[in-house]
Amino acid sequence: MNKSKKTTRYIFVTGGVTSSLGKGIISASLAKLLQSRGYNVTIQKLDPYINIDPGTLNPYEHGECYVTEDGAETDLDLGHYERFLNVPTSQANNVTTGRIYQSVIRKERQGDYLGETVQIIPHITDEIKYCIQLLGEGNKFDFVITEIGGTVGDIESLPYIEAIRQLKWDLGNRSLVIHLTLIPYLSAAKELKTKPTQHSVKTMLEYGVQPDILVCRTERPLNAGIRNKIALFCNVESSAVIESIDTDTIYKVPLLMREEKLDQVVLKKMKLPATRTLDLSNWELFINKLLHPQKTVNIALVGKYVELVDSYKSIIESFIHAGTQNNCKVNLKLIQSENIINENVAKILKDVSGIIVAPGFGDRGIEGKISAIKYVRENNIPFLGICLGMQCAVIEFARNVIGLDKAHSTEMNPDTPYPVIDIMEEQKNITTKGGTMRLGANTCLVSKNSKAEKIYKKALISERHRHRYEFNNDYLKMFEKHGMIPTGTNPGTGLVEIMEIPTHPWFVGVQFHPEYKSTVAQPHPLFVNFVKAVIKSKA
Ligand code: GLN
């Protein structure tokens, strides 16, 4: 057999009619099914905006910024990919229009296109095709699933659809297109309507792309009549019209797609045998536990972007994994930190048995976070602080236990007399904002006999970072003397990564982001243990 023969298959997932149909979840679910049949799968997201990455975006724009092992600041869909597949992604899994143009313009300046007029076709489309096929290099993956952000018909998406058109031509039956659309139910007519889907497919056809499979989001089941009608009008087989019905949890979607035989239709179209059996038993076990919790606890997530749940996507999902692991439903109450003051904190937090203080940037809502931490510290309520949440715990302790009045982070108050959180040395001369934080996986040495050691059950751990500020080691002795102990440090730099109060039942602040590493297959131990502590404290 010719070793250089390319065998990777490419699946493109586009969206029509409206945004928010769940392309990311469909992509992740299909990937899960193929993975469960023994195939190696990776998923990529192409985002048609001009930012180089979402790192500079306010979470209100596109939700959380997800960070990969290699320190890429990416779209939150990559979080779903990792949570479903339990396989790390990287910068190559998220490409934006900004990144495509940046690369083409750099090449133009280098003289790579000397003499040519640089144009959307072929230069931008070639760059898109390159980024897609990069993941397939070396036949590392059996399948590369590429999700195209946005909705077909948007000006921004055009070069991507054109790149798919060309790739379909180049790759033949090593590629296919899944188009996700909406079948709305009109209550006045008491009918599901297929017209928006027909029009959406027509738009694809105008661009020269015939979808191979239609995944139809719907609130009601699609009967055979509707399926046949969609098939007839959109040039697909009726077996390739897949129902994607609304469901109460995203984790059921792989099971629904299995029922609809999405994976089998894909394999058949790609002329691959569906002989390897599909084993989703662990996934089913998880769903079963998720749907039948034996107890419930209330936990508060104190943050400033609470109006948009997507801002805290990975934290919310981590609690689903950790709750399930504990046979417990975690009622996560999102609380706006701006509304909290010392005088009302007991009332606001009266129904919760644990609190988590969220990551974040800037001054807004900071004093509310500090009040919430004071309350849980004094009342022995389990507390987990993530990144800015840990930094707030340090500030609170400095002010209210050590007595360093007006202690602060220099991010919020550059003139504080007690900069207990300060800018990292290597950050001091950086003036540009994009991609310049301390990003991605870093190792951390965990102290013997600490809570962290009991939780992680090992001395050397690795977690992902996204911050510019850090605990100021000038204050280390003072903190230790008063009972807040660094129990995790970076072995190379000595940066403090974990802070604990050993006299408190469960008080842990982490400078890193454990939420990025929690998956269905491997719920994160910090969240699992935190939920366990909350259950215990409630009992
Ligand atoms: N704003 C803080 C810093 O940059 C915390 C960042 C975060 O919570 N991700 O250090």
PDB file of C-alpha atoms and ligand atoms in Angstrom, residues 67 357-362 366 369 386-391 409 411-412 421-424 427 437-438 465-471 510-513 515-516, ligand 1:
ATOM      1  CA  VAL A  67      -7.874  28.120  26.385  1.00  0.00           C
ATOM      2  CA  VAL A 357     -15.795  33.111  42.528  1.00  0.00           C
ATOM      3  CA  ALA A 358     -15.308  33.413  38.802  1.00  0.00           C
ATOM      4  CA  PRO A 359     -12.376  34.513  36.680  1.00  0.00           C
ATOM      5  CA  GLY A 360     -12.516  37.964  35.137  1.00  0.00           C
ATOM      6  CA  PHE A 361     -10.819  41.206  34.258  1.00  0.00           C
ATOM      7  CA  GLY A 362     -11.133  44.779  35.497  1.00  0.00           C
ATOM      8  CA  ILE A 366     -14.699  43.284  42.460  1.00  0.00           C
ATOM      9  CA  LYS A 369     -16.604  39.243  45.134  1.00  0.00           C
ATOM     10  CA  ILE A 386     -10.576  30.572  40.052  1.00  0.00           C
ATOM     11  CA  CYS A 387      -7.927  32.976  38.722  1.00  0.00           C
ATOM     12  CA  LEU A 388      -9.402  36.393  39.596  1.00  0.00           C
ATOM     13  CA  GLY A 389     -11.414  34.455  42.208  1.00  0.00           C
ATOM     14  CA  MET A 390      -8.180  33.359  43.870  1.00  0.00           C
ATOM     15  CA  GLN A 391      -6.752  36.849  43.585  1.00  0.00           C
ATOM     16  CA  SER A 409      -4.328  44.036  42.911  1.00  0.00           C
ATOM     17  CA  GLU A 411      -4.813  45.666  38.018  1.00  0.00           C
ATOM     18  CA  MET A 412      -7.622  47.453  39.905  1.00  0.00           C
ATOM     19  CA  ILE A 421      -1.512  40.810  43.586  1.00  0.00           C
ATOM     20  CA  ASP A 422       0.862  42.381  41.112  1.00  0.00           C
ATOM     21  CA  ILE A 423       1.698  42.273  37.424  1.00  0.00           C
ATOM     22  CA  MET A 424       4.077  39.463  36.504  1.00  0.00           C
ATOM     23  CA  GLN A 427       4.280  41.179  31.608  1.00  0.00           C
ATOM     24  CA  MET A 437      -1.054  36.891  28.735  1.00  0.00           C
ATOM     25  CA  ARG A 438       0.436  33.915  30.546  1.00  0.00           C
ATOM     26  CA  HIS A 465      -3.523  29.601  32.575  1.00  0.00           C
ATOM     27  CA  ARG A 466      -4.858  32.908  31.295  1.00  0.00           C
ATOM     28  CA  HIS A 467      -3.782  35.933  33.310  1.00  0.00           C
ATOM     29  CA  ARG A 468      -1.299  38.799  33.652  1.00  0.00           C
ATOM     30  CA  TYR A 469      -1.257  39.212  37.417  1.00  0.00           C
ATOM     31  CA  GLU A 470      -0.032  36.910  40.168  1.00  0.00           C
ATOM     32  CA  PHE A 471       0.360  36.573  43.903  1.00  0.00           C
ATOM     33  CA  VAL A 510      -6.272  28.496  42.108  1.00  0.00           C
ATOM     34  CA  GLN A 511      -4.478  30.843  39.751  1.00  0.00           C
ATOM     35  CA  PHE A 512      -5.131  28.477  36.850  1.00  0.00           C
ATOM     36  CA  HIS A 513      -8.361  27.367  35.151  1.00  0.00           C
ATOM     37  CA  GLU A 515     -12.624  24.208  34.220  1.00  0.00           C
ATOM     38  CA  TYR A 516     -10.886  23.915  30.838  1.00  0.00           C
TER      39      TYR A 516
HETATM   40  N1  GLN B   1      -7.512  39.776  35.556  1.00  0.00           N
HETATM   41  C1  GLN B   1      -6.694  38.831  36.250  1.00  0.00           C
HETATM   42  C2  GLN B   1      -5.313  38.720  35.619  1.00  0.00           C
HETATM   43  O1  GLN B   1      -5.121  39.077  34.473  1.00  0.00           O
HETATM   44  C3  GLN B   1      -7.358  37.472  36.306  1.00  0.00           C
HETATM   45  C4  GLN B   1      -7.584  36.835  34.963  1.00  0.00           C
HETATM   46  C5  GLN B   1      -8.549  35.685  34.985  1.00  0.00           C
HETATM   47  O2  GLN B   1      -9.369  35.565  35.892  1.00  0.00           O
HETATM   48  N2  GLN B   1      -8.549  34.881  33.953  1.00  0.00           N
HETATM   49  O3  GLN B   1      -4.395  38.257  36.265  1.00  0.00           O
END
